[in-house]
XYZ file of C-alpha atoms in Angstrom:
169
model
C 231.730 -143.679 -64.754
C 232.415 -141.542 -68.515
C 236.038 -140.569 -68.973
C 235.549 -137.014 -69.603
C 236.456 -135.380 -73.035
C 239.637 -133.048 -73.737
C 238.692 -129.481 -74.280
C 240.960 -128.182 -76.519
C 244.119 -125.217 -75.194
C 241.608 -122.588 -76.453
C 238.377 -123.943 -75.051
C 240.988 -123.979 -71.395
C 242.124 -120.083 -71.952
C 238.842 -118.643 -73.347
C 237.644 -119.672 -69.612
C 241.011 -118.299 -67.735
C 240.640 -115.844 -69.890
C 237.042 -115.208 -68.646
C 237.301 -115.739 -65.491
C 240.787 -112.698 -65.779
C 238.313 -110.441 -66.775
C 235.738 -111.125 -64.298
C 238.518 -110.400 -61.331
C 239.398 -107.903 -62.224
C 235.618 -105.919 -62.746
C 234.859 -107.174 -59.673
C 238.137 -105.076 -58.643
C 237.102 -102.330 -60.457
C 233.268 -102.410 -58.641
C 233.942 -103.597 -55.020
C 237.454 -101.996 -53.869
C 237.847 -99.317 -57.432
C 234.979 -98.122 -56.795
C 236.749 -94.386 -56.824
C 238.913 -92.268 -59.060
C 242.284 -92.514 -58.585
C 242.330 -89.586 -56.840
C 240.420 -90.025 -53.954
C 242.018 -93.416 -53.524
C 244.915 -92.189 -53.000
C 243.498 -89.491 -50.275
C 241.200 -92.878 -48.191
C 244.653 -94.721 -48.295
C 246.477 -91.237 -46.824
C 244.033 -90.433 -44.192
C 243.902 -91.834 -41.351
C 241.016 -90.607 -39.882
C 238.991 -92.608 -42.966
C 240.689 -95.856 -42.055
C 240.246 -95.930 -38.213
C 236.038 -94.663 -38.910
C 235.507 -98.126 -41.865
C 232.575 -99.840 -41.042
C 232.382 -103.556 -39.452
C 229.907 -105.806 -38.653
C 230.461 -108.949 -37.730
C 227.264 -110.032 -36.859
C 225.765 -112.374 -39.098
C 222.312 -110.537 -41.027
C 222.709 -107.412 -39.058
C 222.821 -105.616 -42.181
C 220.465 -107.779 -44.480
C 217.453 -107.419 -41.844
C 219.201 -103.165 -41.238
C 218.489 -103.687 -45.331
C 215.091 -105.529 -45.725
C 213.062 -103.903 -42.028
C 214.857 -100.477 -41.340
C 212.514 -99.164 -43.281
C 215.682 -96.034 -43.720
C 216.289 -97.815 -46.725
C 214.445 -96.935 -49.673
C 213.422 -100.834 -51.041
C 215.635 -99.400 -54.597
C 219.126 -99.367 -52.610
C 218.300 -102.358 -50.677
C 217.699 -104.441 -53.419
C 221.634 -103.556 -54.654
C 222.540 -104.215 -52.246
C 221.102 -107.329 -51.599
C 221.091 -108.720 -54.800
C 223.934 -107.358 -56.208
C 226.527 -109.613 -53.470
C 224.386 -112.588 -54.822
C 224.860 -111.803 -58.808
C 228.695 -111.060 -58.265
C 229.314 -114.114 -57.020
C 227.637 -116.170 -59.948
C 230.051 -115.447 -61.811
C 232.488 -118.062 -59.852
C 229.444 -120.288 -59.726
C 229.817 -120.471 -63.666
C 233.509 -120.582 -64.350
C 234.927 -122.841 -61.317
C 232.952 -125.670 -61.920
C 233.657 -125.941 -65.783
C 237.337 -124.689 -64.970
C 237.071 -127.355 -63.091
C 235.074 -129.156 -64.943
C 232.857 -131.087 -61.512
C 230.411 -129.534 -59.331
C 232.789 -129.963 -56.511
C 231.031 -127.671 -54.201
C 233.434 -127.428 -51.911
C 235.706 -126.245 -53.383
C 233.246 -123.785 -54.895
C 232.227 -123.010 -51.508
C 236.375 -121.776 -50.870
C 236.303 -120.166 -53.582
C 233.645 -118.426 -53.490
C 234.684 -117.294 -48.834
C 237.795 -116.810 -50.024
C 238.148 -114.486 -52.757
C 235.206 -112.579 -50.682
C 236.370 -113.157 -47.466
C 239.758 -111.351 -49.485
C 237.502 -109.528 -50.559
C 236.361 -108.455 -46.958
C 239.795 -108.245 -45.885
C 241.090 -105.711 -48.794
C 237.967 -103.160 -47.189
C 238.810 -103.185 -44.459
C 242.270 -102.723 -44.696
C 242.691 -99.802 -46.735
C 239.037 -98.434 -45.765
C 237.633 -98.389 -50.014
C 234.196 -100.051 -48.266
C 232.793 -101.646 -45.689
C 233.147 -104.843 -44.002
C 230.205 -107.177 -43.426
C 230.070 -110.766 -43.361
C 226.315 -109.646 -44.624
C 228.580 -109.515 -48.506
C 230.559 -111.946 -47.615
C 227.413 -114.516 -46.880
C 225.785 -112.591 -50.055
C 227.971 -113.893 -51.885
C 229.443 -117.605 -51.386
C 225.522 -117.597 -52.510
C 226.180 -116.090 -55.166
C 229.256 -118.459 -55.204
C 227.057 -121.713 -55.044
C 224.045 -120.949 -56.481
C 224.546 -122.112 -60.064
C 226.417 -124.703 -58.603
C 223.275 -126.212 -57.226
C 221.692 -125.551 -59.828
C 223.238 -127.374 -61.309
C 224.229 -129.783 -59.108
C 220.904 -130.083 -58.705
C 219.782 -130.615 -62.596
C 222.591 -132.851 -62.503
C 221.056 -135.845 -59.243
C 216.989 -134.890 -61.291
C 218.549 -136.419 -64.641
C 220.046 -139.383 -62.737
C 216.571 -140.055 -60.446
C 214.991 -139.885 -64.317
C 217.708 -142.454 -66.596
C 217.106 -145.024 -64.112
C 213.767 -144.563 -63.496
C 213.617 -145.131 -67.240
C 215.324 -147.885 -66.877
C 213.663 -149.457 -64.100
C 211.152 -148.943 -65.927
C 211.986 -150.785 -69.414
C 212.921 -153.284 -67.159
C 209.128 -153.391 -65.789
C 207.964 -153.725 -70.141
């Protein structure tokens, strides 16, 4: 097995800064989308917290967006694709920071981050808690890692085939 090259401390620091900035932006977009006074009002309003929407039925919201006819295509697209794209950086940064394409670890990080956000939305009332968001978020985190793992596998297969062909000729 090939030995991994050492990454410079500056490159590692840059990746950690990217991750921190990404997480801050993600929290800003998902949890702190309202102005400060609205957030305080929501947190102080027990009725608002009691009305926090929760969906624990997988694919219910996705089906609603795609097939109900009650939501515009633009809103459905923004919600579904937005939930996927929002977590794509996890699928990039986690493998780069770990220096491997650990699908299990990327899954766990994506799942844990998304679950933490969904639970926070439920507890605070600063959004709805939806299992479909969790599914789409994890899909986003895994998509890049799966593509990169597929490229690695394809590269390995091409090398093996080339080696076999070179022995034949």
